[in-house]
Amino acid sequence: MVELGLNVPSLISYLINYIILLVLLGALAYRPLLNALDSRVDSIRESLEAADRAREEAATSRSAIEEELNEARREGQRLLDQAREAAERFREEEMGRARQSAEEFSERARADIARERDAAISEVRAAFGDLAITAAERIIRRSVDRQAHQELIDQVLAEGEQALRRN
Amino acid sequence: MTTKRVLLLIGGVSAVLLIVGFVIGAVGSQMFGLGDPFVKQPGIHLPPDPVFPAAVRENVVGYRVADKSDDHGESQTEQAGSEAKDESKEEHHGLGLMQFAVTNTMLSAWLTSIIMLVFFIGGARKPKVIPTRLQALIEMLFELVLNFASSILGPEMGRRAFPVVATIFFFVLFNAWIAIFLIPIYQAVGFGANVGGEFKLATHLVRPAGTDLNMPLALALVSFVFVEYWGFRAHRFGYLKKFFAFGDLLRGRPSGLINIFVGFLELISELVRIVSFTFRLFGNMTAGEILVVMITFLVPFVATQFVFGLELLVGLIQSVIFAGLTLVFLSVAVSHEEH
């Protein structure tokens, strides 16, 4: 073996050489670089996940917005319907009331007119009765000529007219 | 158009150099009787050369130079020559088992380590979310190893095993490749010596660390200790039952003898891994170096390029095998199968 070059100090020197290489490379090359590779892998994975999350969030928020929009649209429609209904109801109520009051008014007017007419008729009737009686009295009390007769009648009529007008 | 021309020029020059290399190399010079080949026959010696301290280097290189002078010495008789060779074998010219010296392979390993530290720490110390080009390259390399580890051990254990396995992988890979990329330094820089009145390169300053038996052995020991540590951590002392399976025999079952035998085989195979790890890497790296010098000797210049390409592949394969086998052994050690 010595002829082949086996030499214990050389062997030890190679072992030390290897250990120094291992320690220095391990501390200053392998560890920093492998850690950097790991952290790069992590950061790529994280950013991919973040992108996925963002995409999902965007999708969910878009659907939420659409849902809200639909809800708002529905709400608006509902309010509009309600308002229209209320307006309709109000209009009908008002029209009913107006019609009723008009009817009442015309009814009352008609009643008033009837009453006035009745009163007038009864008044005229009473006046004419009185007049006839008065005329008859006068005719009976005095015997007068035709001219006086006519004057008397005229007088009575005039009085009657005056009495009507007064009333 | 110009690119095509440049490529044609390079191809043409390469072809000419290939032919010239063949003619003046060892093969051609024998075929055509041109005398000595352009590149001298390389001397192959498996142990790495000591570089510092200088006295040890002089000693080892001196022996080798003397050896070569002996080989070429004409005054000595046949008998004396063989005696001298026998003596040299007994003496052993390299480092002793416990003798300390900084070898050229050790220097190469240090150079590789420094380049690795600068490269990896420079690119990965302060990582940015948007990576620089260097950081992206290192991230890719780390992820390759991490995915490899995770595919064998699962994500959690793969992450735990990553530092040890990645360091083995990159150390083997960088050792193999830096020797190829810095070929001028590795092949041409060294210490000279006077050999037979001629001054020539006697020992290289740096030599690929994979060709030093101690480097694969150190990594094999690291791998072994790492695997056994995780085996113990996963099974506590139950891990030892795999190797010392006396349970059935103590309960009075004769078939327990088979279990003891199987456990003994497991123990042997566990220990033999160190040897197989060591010699697989050592053999491949050394064979690569020998192939390079032999091809340079036989056909100099361009032919060696193909061998360099092959060596790049071998370096990659060996680092994958070393890391992969460590992972497989680890997965066997921590798996919760019943024995």
Coordinates of C-alpha atoms in Angstrom, one line a residue:
Chain A
M1 CA 0.0 0.0 0.0
V2 CA 2.9 2.4 0.7
E3 CA 4.1 1.8 -2.9
L4 CA 0.7 3.0 -4.0
G5 CA 1.2 6.2 -2.0
L6 CA -0.7 5.5 1.2
N7 CA 0.4 8.1 3.7
V8 CA -1.4 8.8 7.0
P9 CA -0.5 12.6 7.2
S10 CA -1.8 13.0 3.6
L11 CA -5.0 11.2 4.5
I12 CA -5.5 13.4 7.5
S13 CA -4.8 16.5 5.5
Y14 CA -7.5 15.4 2.9
L15 CA -10.0 14.7 5.7
I16 CA -9.3 18.2 7.2
N17 CA -9.5 19.7 3.7
Y18 CA -12.9 18.0 3.2
I19 CA -14.2 19.1 6.6
I20 CA -13.2 22.7 6.1
L21 CA -14.8 22.7 2.6
L22 CA -18.0 21.1 4.1
V23 CA -18.2 23.7 7.0
L24 CA -17.4 26.7 4.9
L25 CA -19.6 25.7 1.9
G26 CA -22.4 24.6 4.3
A27 CA -22.4 27.9 6.2
L28 CA -21.7 30.3 3.3
A29 CA -23.1 28.6 0.2
Y30 CA -25.5 25.7 0.8
R31 CA -27.6 27.1 3.6
P32 CA -28.1 30.7 2.3
L33 CA -28.8 29.5 -1.2
L34 CA -31.1 26.7 -0.3
N35 CA -32.9 29.0 2.1
A36 CA -33.2 31.6 -0.6
L37 CA -34.6 28.9 -2.9
D38 CA -37.1 27.8 -0.2
S39 CA -38.2 31.4 0.4
R40 CA -38.6 31.9 -3.3
V41 CA -40.8 28.9 -3.6
D42 CA -42.8 30.1 -0.6
S43 CA -43.2 33.6 -2.0
I44 CA -44.3 32.2 -5.4
R45 CA -46.8 30.0 -3.7
E46 CA -48.0 32.8 -1.5
S47 CA -48.4 35.2 -4.4
L48 CA -50.2 32.5 -6.5
E49 CA -52.6 31.9 -3.5
A50 CA -53.1 35.7 -3.0
A51 CA -53.9 36.0 -6.7
D52 CA -56.4 33.1 -6.4
R53 CA -57.9 34.7 -3.3
A54 CA -58.2 38.1 -5.0
R55 CA -59.9 36.5 -8.0
E56 CA -62.3 34.7 -5.7
E57 CA -63.0 37.9 -3.8
A58 CA -63.6 39.8 -6.9
A59 CA -66.0 37.2 -8.1
T60 CA -67.9 37.1 -4.8
S61 CA -68.0 40.9 -4.5
R62 CA -69.2 41.2 -8.0
S63 CA -72.0 38.7 -7.4
A64 CA -72.7 40.5 -4.1
I65 CA -73.0 43.8 -5.9
E66 CA -75.2 42.3 -8.5
E67 CA -77.4 40.8 -5.8
E68 CA -77.6 44.2 -4.1
L69 CA -78.4 45.9 -7.3
N70 CA -81.1 43.4 -8.0
E71 CA -82.4 43.9 -4.5
A72 CA -82.4 47.7 -4.9
R73 CA -84.2 47.3 -8.3
R74 CA -86.8 45.1 -6.7
E75 CA -87.2 47.5 -3.8
G76 CA -87.6 50.5 -6.2
Q77 CA -90.1 48.6 -8.2
R78 CA -92.0 47.7 -5.0
L79 CA -92.0 51.3 -3.8
L80 CA -93.1 52.5 -7.2
D81 CA -96.0 50.0 -7.2
Q82 CA -96.9 51.0 -3.7
A83 CA -96.9 54.7 -4.6
R84 CA -98.9 54.0 -7.7
E85 CA -101.4 52.0 -5.7
A86 CA -101.6 54.6 -2.9
A87 CA -102.2 57.3 -5.5
E88 CA -104.9 55.3 -7.2
R89 CA -106.6 54.7 -3.9
F90 CA -106.3 58.3 -3.0
R91 CA -107.7 59.4 -6.3
E92 CA -110.7 57.1 -6.0
E93 CA -111.3 58.2 -2.4
E94 CA -111.2 61.8 -3.4
M95 CA -113.4 61.3 -6.4
G96 CA -115.9 59.4 -4.3
R97 CA -115.9 62.1 -1.8
A98 CA -116.3 64.8 -4.4
R99 CA -119.1 63.0 -6.0
Q100 CA -120.8 62.5 -2.7
S101 CA -120.5 66.1 -1.7
A102 CA -121.8 67.2 -5.1
E103 CA -124.7 65.0 -4.8
E104 CA -125.4 66.2 -1.3
F105 CA -125.1 69.7 -2.5
S106 CA -127.5 69.2 -5.4
E107 CA -129.9 67.3 -3.2
R108 CA -129.9 70.1 -0.8
A109 CA -130.4 72.7 -3.5
R110 CA -133.2 70.7 -4.9
A111 CA -134.8 70.5 -1.5
D112 CA -134.3 74.2 -1.0
I113 CA -135.9 75.0 -4.3
A114 CA -138.8 72.7 -3.6
R115 CA -139.3 74.2 -0.2
E116 CA -139.2 77.8 -1.6
R117 CA -141.6 76.8 -4.3
D118 CA -144.0 75.3 -1.8
A119 CA -143.7 78.3 0.4
A120 CA -144.3 80.6 -2.5
I121 CA -147.3 78.7 -3.7
S122 CA -148.9 78.5 -0.3
E123 CA -148.2 82.2 0.1
V124 CA -149.7 83.1 -3.2
R125 CA -152.6 80.9 -2.4
A126 CA -153.1 82.6 1.0
A127 CA -152.7 86.0 -0.6
F128 CA -155.2 85.2 -3.3
G129 CA -157.6 83.9 -0.7
D130 CA -157.3 87.0 1.3
L131 CA -157.6 89.0 -1.9
A132 CA -160.7 87.3 -3.0
I133 CA -162.3 87.7 0.4
T134 CA -161.3 91.3 0.4
A135 CA -162.7 91.8 -3.1
A136 CA -165.8 90.0 -2.2
E137 CA -166.3 92.1 0.9
R138 CA -165.8 95.3 -1.1
I139 CA -168.2 94.1 -3.8
I140 CA -170.7 93.2 -1.3
R141 CA -170.4 96.4 0.8
R142 CA -170.7 98.9 -2.0
S143 CA -172.8 98.8 -5.1
V144 CA -170.8 100.4 -7.6
D145 CA -170.8 100.9 -11.3
R146 CA -168.8 99.0 -13.8
Q147 CA -166.0 101.5 -13.7
A148 CA -165.9 101.5 -9.9
H149 CA -165.9 97.7 -10.1
Q150 CA -162.9 97.6 -12.5
E151 CA -161.1 100.1 -10.3
L152 CA -161.7 98.0 -7.3
I153 CA -160.3 94.9 -9.0
D154 CA -157.3 96.7 -10.2
Q155 CA -156.7 98.0 -6.7
V156 CA -157.0 94.6 -5.2
L157 CA -154.6 93.2 -7.8
A158 CA -152.2 95.9 -7.1
E159 CA -152.4 95.4 -3.5
G160 CA -152.0 91.7 -4.0
E161 CA -149.0 92.3 -6.2
Q162 CA -147.6 94.6 -3.6
A163 CA -148.1 92.0 -1.0
L164 CA -146.4 89.3 -3.1
R165 CA -143.5 91.6 -3.7
R166 CA -143.2 92.4 -0.1
N167 CA -143.1 88.8 0.8
Chain B
M1 CA -18.3 33.2 -43.7
T2 CA -15.4 34.2 -41.6
T3 CA -16.4 31.7 -38.9
K4 CA -16.4 29.0 -41.5
R5 CA -13.0 30.1 -42.7
V6 CA -11.6 30.1 -39.1
L7 CA -13.0 26.6 -38.5
L8 CA -11.5 25.3 -41.7
L9 CA -8.2 26.8 -40.8
I10 CA -8.3 25.2 -37.3
G11 CA -9.4 21.9 -38.9
G12 CA -6.6 22.0 -41.4
V13 CA -3.9 22.9 -38.8
S14 CA -5.2 20.1 -36.5
A15 CA -5.1 17.6 -39.3
V16 CA -1.5 18.6 -40.2
L17 CA -0.5 18.5 -36.5
L18 CA -2.1 15.1 -36.1
I19 CA -0.1 13.7 -39.0
V20 CA 3.1 15.4 -37.8
G21 CA 2.4 14.2 -34.3
F22 CA 1.9 10.7 -35.6
V23 CA 5.2 10.8 -37.6
I24 CA 7.4 12.2 -34.9
G25 CA 5.7 10.4 -32.0
A26 CA 6.8 7.0 -30.6
V27 CA 4.7 5.0 -33.1
G28 CA 5.8 6.9 -36.2
S29 CA 9.5 7.2 -35.3
Q30 CA 9.6 3.4 -34.9
M31 CA 7.7 2.9 -38.2
F32 CA 9.8 5.3 -40.2
G33 CA 13.1 4.8 -38.3
L34 CA 13.5 8.4 -37.3
G35 CA 15.3 7.7 -34.0
D36 CA 14.2 9.0 -30.7
P37 CA 10.5 10.0 -30.4
F38 CA 9.6 13.6 -29.9
V39 CA 8.4 13.0 -26.4
K40 CA 10.5 10.8 -24.2
Q41 CA 9.0 7.7 -22.6
P42 CA 7.2 8.9 -19.5
G43 CA 8.0 7.4 -16.2
I44 CA 4.9 6.5 -14.3
H45 CA 5.0 6.4 -10.5
L46 CA 1.8 6.0 -8.5
P47 CA 2.6 7.8 -5.2
P48 CA 2.4 11.6 -5.3
D49 CA 5.7 13.5 -5.1
P50 CA 6.5 15.5 -2.0
V51 CA 7.0 19.2 -2.8
F52 CA 7.7 20.8 0.5
P53 CA 9.8 20.6 2.6
A54 CA 12.5 20.8 -0.1
A55 CA 14.8 18.3 1.6
V56 CA 12.2 15.5 1.4
R57 CA 11.6 16.5 -2.3
E58 CA 15.3 16.4 -3.1
N59 CA 15.5 13.0 -1.3
V60 CA 12.6 11.4 -3.3
V61 CA 13.4 13.0 -6.6
G62 CA 17.1 12.3 -6.1
Y63 CA 16.4 8.6 -5.7
R64 CA 14.2 8.6 -8.8
V65 CA 16.9 10.4 -10.8
A66 CA 19.5 8.0 -9.6
D67 CA 17.2 5.2 -10.6
K68 CA 16.9 6.5 -14.1
S69 CA 20.7 7.0 -14.3
D70 CA 21.1 3.4 -13.2
D71 CA 18.7 2.3 -16.0
H72 CA 20.7 4.2 -18.5
G73 CA 24.1 3.4 -17.0
E74 CA 26.1 1.3 -19.5
S75 CA 29.1 0.7 -17.4
Q76 CA 27.2 -1.5 -15.0
T77 CA 26.9 -5.2 -15.6
E78 CA 23.5 -6.9 -15.9
Q79 CA 24.0 -8.5 -12.5
A80 CA 24.8 -5.2 -10.8
G81 CA 21.8 -3.5 -12.4
S82 CA 19.4 -6.0 -11.2
E83 CA 20.9 -5.9 -7.7
A84 CA 20.5 -2.1 -7.6
K85 CA 16.8 -2.5 -8.6
D86 CA 16.2 -5.0 -5.9
E87 CA 17.8 -2.6 -3.4
S88 CA 15.7 0.3 -4.5
K89 CA 12.6 -1.8 -4.2
E90 CA 13.4 -2.7 -0.6
E91 CA 14.3 0.9 0.3
H92 CA 11.1 2.4 -1.3
H93 CA 11.8 5.8 -2.6
G94 CA 8.5 7.6 -1.8
L95 CA 7.2 8.9 1.5
G96 CA 7.0 6.6 4.5
L97 CA 3.6 5.7 5.9
M98 CA 3.8 8.2 8.7
Q99 CA 6.2 10.7 7.1
F100 CA 4.7 14.2 6.6
A101 CA 5.3 16.3 3.5
V102 CA 3.2 18.6 1.4
T103 CA 2.7 16.6 -1.8
N104 CA 1.9 17.9 -5.3
T105 CA -1.6 16.3 -5.1
M106 CA -2.2 18.0 -1.8
L107 CA -1.4 21.4 -3.4
S108 CA -3.8 20.5 -6.2
A109 CA -6.5 19.7 -3.7
W110 CA -5.9 23.1 -2.0
L111 CA -6.0 24.9 -5.3
T112 CA -9.3 23.1 -6.1
S113 CA -10.7 23.9 -2.7
I114 CA -9.9 27.6 -3.0
I115 CA -11.5 27.7 -6.5
M116 CA -14.5 25.9 -5.2
L117 CA -14.9 28.3 -2.2
V118 CA -14.5 31.4 -4.4
F119 CA -16.9 30.1 -6.9
F120 CA -19.6 28.8 -4.6
I121 CA -19.4 31.4 -1.8
G122 CA -19.0 34.2 -4.3
G123 CA -22.2 33.2 -6.1
A124 CA -24.3 32.0 -3.2
R125 CA -23.3 33.9 0.0
K126 CA -25.9 36.7 -0.4
P127 CA -28.5 35.2 -2.7
K128 CA -30.9 37.6 -4.4
V129 CA -34.5 36.9 -5.3
I130 CA -33.7 37.7 -8.9
P131 CA -30.5 35.8 -9.3
T132 CA -27.3 36.9 -11.0
R133 CA -25.9 34.6 -13.7
L134 CA -23.4 33.0 -11.4
Q135 CA -26.1 32.5 -8.7
A136 CA -28.4 31.0 -11.3
L137 CA -25.7 28.6 -12.4
I138 CA -24.9 27.6 -8.8
E139 CA -28.7 27.3 -8.1
M140 CA -29.0 24.9 -11.0
L141 CA -26.0 22.8 -9.8
F142 CA -27.4 22.6 -6.3
E143 CA -30.8 21.7 -7.5
L144 CA -29.4 19.0 -9.7
V145 CA -27.6 17.4 -6.6
L146 CA -30.6 18.1 -4.3
N147 CA -33.1 16.5 -6.8
F148 CA -30.7 13.6 -7.2
A149 CA -30.5 13.1 -3.4
S150 CA -34.2 13.6 -3.0
S151 CA -35.0 11.0 -5.7
I152 CA -33.1 8.4 -3.7
L153 CA -33.7 9.4 -0.1
G154 CA -37.0 11.3 -0.2
P155 CA -37.2 15.1 0.2
E156 CA -36.5 15.3 3.9
M157 CA -33.5 13.0 4.2
G158 CA -32.3 14.2 0.9
R159 CA -32.1 17.7 2.3
R160 CA -30.2 16.5 5.3
A161 CA -27.7 14.5 3.2
F162 CA -27.2 17.3 0.7
P163 CA -24.2 19.1 2.3
V164 CA -22.1 16.0 2.7
V165 CA -23.0 14.5 -0.7
A166 CA -22.8 17.8 -2.6
T167 CA -19.3 18.5 -1.1
I168 CA -18.1 15.0 -2.2
F169 CA -19.7 15.5 -5.6
F170 CA -18.2 18.9 -6.3
F171 CA -14.8 18.1 -4.8
V172 CA -14.4 15.1 -7.0
L173 CA -15.7 16.9 -10.1
F174 CA -13.7 20.1 -9.6
N175 CA -10.5 18.0 -8.9
A176 CA -11.0 16.2 -12.1
W177 CA -11.9 19.1 -14.3
I178 CA -9.5 21.8 -12.9
A179 CA -6.6 19.5 -13.8
I180 CA -7.9 19.5 -17.4
F181 CA -8.7 23.2 -17.6
L182 CA -5.4 24.2 -16.1
I183 CA -3.5 21.7 -18.1
P184 CA -0.4 24.0 -18.7
I185 CA 0.1 24.4 -15.0
Y186 CA -0.5 20.8 -14.2
Q187 CA 1.8 19.5 -17.0
A188 CA 4.6 22.0 -17.2
V189 CA 5.2 23.6 -13.9
G190 CA 7.5 21.8 -11.5
F191 CA 10.9 21.2 -10.2
G192 CA 13.8 20.2 -12.4
A193 CA 16.7 17.9 -11.8
N194 CA 19.8 16.9 -13.6
V195 CA 19.3 13.5 -15.2
G196 CA 22.3 12.1 -17.0
G197 CA 23.7 15.6 -17.7
E198 CA 20.4 16.9 -19.0
F199 CA 18.2 19.3 -17.0
K200 CA 14.6 18.2 -17.1
L201 CA 11.3 18.3 -15.2
A202 CA 11.6 15.8 -12.4
T203 CA 8.5 16.5 -10.4
H204 CA 5.3 18.5 -11.0
L205 CA 4.2 21.2 -8.7
V206 CA 0.6 20.1 -8.8
R207 CA -0.9 16.8 -9.8
P208 CA -4.7 15.9 -9.9
A209 CA -5.7 14.9 -6.3
G210 CA -7.7 12.0 -7.6
T211 CA -4.5 10.3 -8.5
D212 CA -3.4 10.3 -4.9
L213 CA -4.7 7.2 -3.1
N214 CA -5.2 9.2 0.1
M215 CA -7.8 11.6 -1.4
P216 CA -10.3 8.9 -2.5
L217 CA -9.6 7.1 0.7
A218 CA -10.4 10.2 2.7
L219 CA -13.7 10.7 0.8
A220 CA -14.5 7.0 1.2
L221 CA -14.0 7.3 5.0
V222 CA -16.2 10.4 5.1
S223 CA -18.9 8.5 3.1
F224 CA -18.5 5.4 5.3
V225 CA -18.7 7.4 8.6
F226 CA -21.7 9.4 7.3
V227 CA -23.6 6.3 6.3
E228 CA -22.9 4.5 9.5
Y229 CA -23.8 7.6 11.6
W230 CA -27.2 7.8 9.9
G231 CA -27.7 4.1 10.2
F232 CA -27.2 4.3 14.0
R233 CA -29.3 7.4 14.2
A234 CA -32.2 5.7 12.4
H235 CA -32.1 2.4 14.2
R236 CA -30.2 3.1 17.4
F237 CA -28.4 -0.1 18.5
G238 CA -30.8 -2.1 16.5
Y239 CA -28.6 -1.2 13.5
L240 CA -25.9 -3.6 14.8
K241 CA -28.4 -6.5 14.6
K242 CA -27.9 -6.3 10.8
F243 CA -24.3 -7.4 11.3
F244 CA -24.5 -9.5 14.4
A245 CA -27.7 -11.5 14.0
F246 CA -27.5 -13.8 17.0
G247 CA -31.2 -13.3 17.8
D248 CA -32.6 -16.4 16.2
L249 CA -29.8 -18.7 17.4
L250 CA -30.3 -17.5 21.0
R251 CA -34.0 -18.3 20.7
G252 CA -32.9 -21.9 19.8
R253 CA -33.6 -21.8 16.1
P254 CA -30.8 -23.6 14.1
S255 CA -31.7 -21.5 11.1
G256 CA -30.1 -18.6 13.0
L257 CA -26.7 -19.9 11.8
I258 CA -27.6 -18.6 8.4
N259 CA -28.5 -15.2 9.8
I260 CA -25.1 -15.0 11.5
F261 CA -23.4 -15.9 8.2
V262 CA -25.5 -13.3 6.3
G263 CA -24.7 -10.7 9.0
F264 CA -21.0 -11.5 8.6
L265 CA -21.3 -11.0 4.8
E266 CA -23.1 -7.6 5.5
L267 CA -20.3 -6.5 7.7
I268 CA -17.6 -7.5 5.1
S269 CA -19.5 -5.7 2.3
E270 CA -19.9 -2.6 4.5
L271 CA -16.1 -2.5 5.0
V272 CA -15.3 -3.4 1.5
R273 CA -17.2 -0.4 0.3
I274 CA -14.3 1.8 1.6
V275 CA -11.9 -0.1 -0.6
S276 CA -14.1 -0.1 -3.6
F277 CA -14.8 3.6 -3.3
T278 CA -11.1 4.3 -3.0
F279 CA -9.9 2.3 -5.8
R280 CA -12.7 3.1 -8.2
L281 CA -11.9 6.8 -8.0
F282 CA -8.1 6.4 -7.7
G283 CA -8.0 3.9 -10.6
N284 CA -10.1 6.0 -12.9
M285 CA -8.3 9.3 -12.2
T286 CA -4.8 7.6 -12.4
A287 CA -5.8 5.7 -15.6
G288 CA -6.9 9.0 -17.1
E289 CA -3.6 10.6 -16.3
I290 CA -1.6 7.6 -17.6
L291 CA -3.7 7.7 -20.8
V292 CA -2.9 11.3 -21.3
V293 CA 0.8 10.9 -20.9
M294 CA 0.8 7.7 -23.0
I295 CA -1.1 9.3 -25.9
T296 CA 1.2 12.3 -25.7
F297 CA 4.1 9.9 -25.9
L298 CA 2.7 7.9 -28.7
V299 CA 1.0 10.6 -30.8
P300 CA 1.8 14.1 -29.5
F301 CA -0.2 17.3 -30.2
V302 CA -3.8 16.9 -31.3
A303 CA -4.6 13.3 -30.5
T304 CA -4.5 14.2 -26.8
Q305 CA -7.5 16.5 -27.2
F306 CA -9.8 13.5 -27.6
V307 CA -8.5 12.0 -24.4
F308 CA -9.2 15.3 -22.6
G309 CA -12.8 15.1 -23.7
L310 CA -13.0 11.6 -22.4
E311 CA -11.4 12.7 -19.1
L312 CA -14.1 15.4 -18.7
L313 CA -16.7 12.7 -19.1
V314 CA -14.9 10.3 -16.7
G315 CA -14.6 13.1 -14.1
L316 CA -18.3 13.8 -14.2
I317 CA -19.2 10.1 -14.2
Q318 CA -16.9 9.4 -11.2
S319 CA -18.3 12.3 -9.2
V320 CA -21.9 11.1 -9.9
I321 CA -21.0 7.6 -9.0
F322 CA -19.3 8.6 -5.7
A323 CA -22.2 10.8 -4.7
G324 CA -24.8 8.4 -6.0
L325 CA -23.4 5.3 -4.2
T326 CA -23.1 7.3 -1.0
L327 CA -26.8 8.1 -1.3
V328 CA -27.8 4.6 -2.1
F329 CA -25.8 3.2 0.8
L330 CA -27.4 5.8 3.0
S331 CA -30.8 4.9 1.9
V332 CA -30.1 1.2 2.6
A333 CA -28.8 2.1 6.1
V334 CA -31.8 4.3 7.1
S335 CA -34.5 2.1 5.5
H336 CA -36.8 0.5 8.0
E337 CA -37.0 -3.0 6.6
E338 CA -37.3 -5.9 9.0
H339 CA -34.3 -8.2 9.3

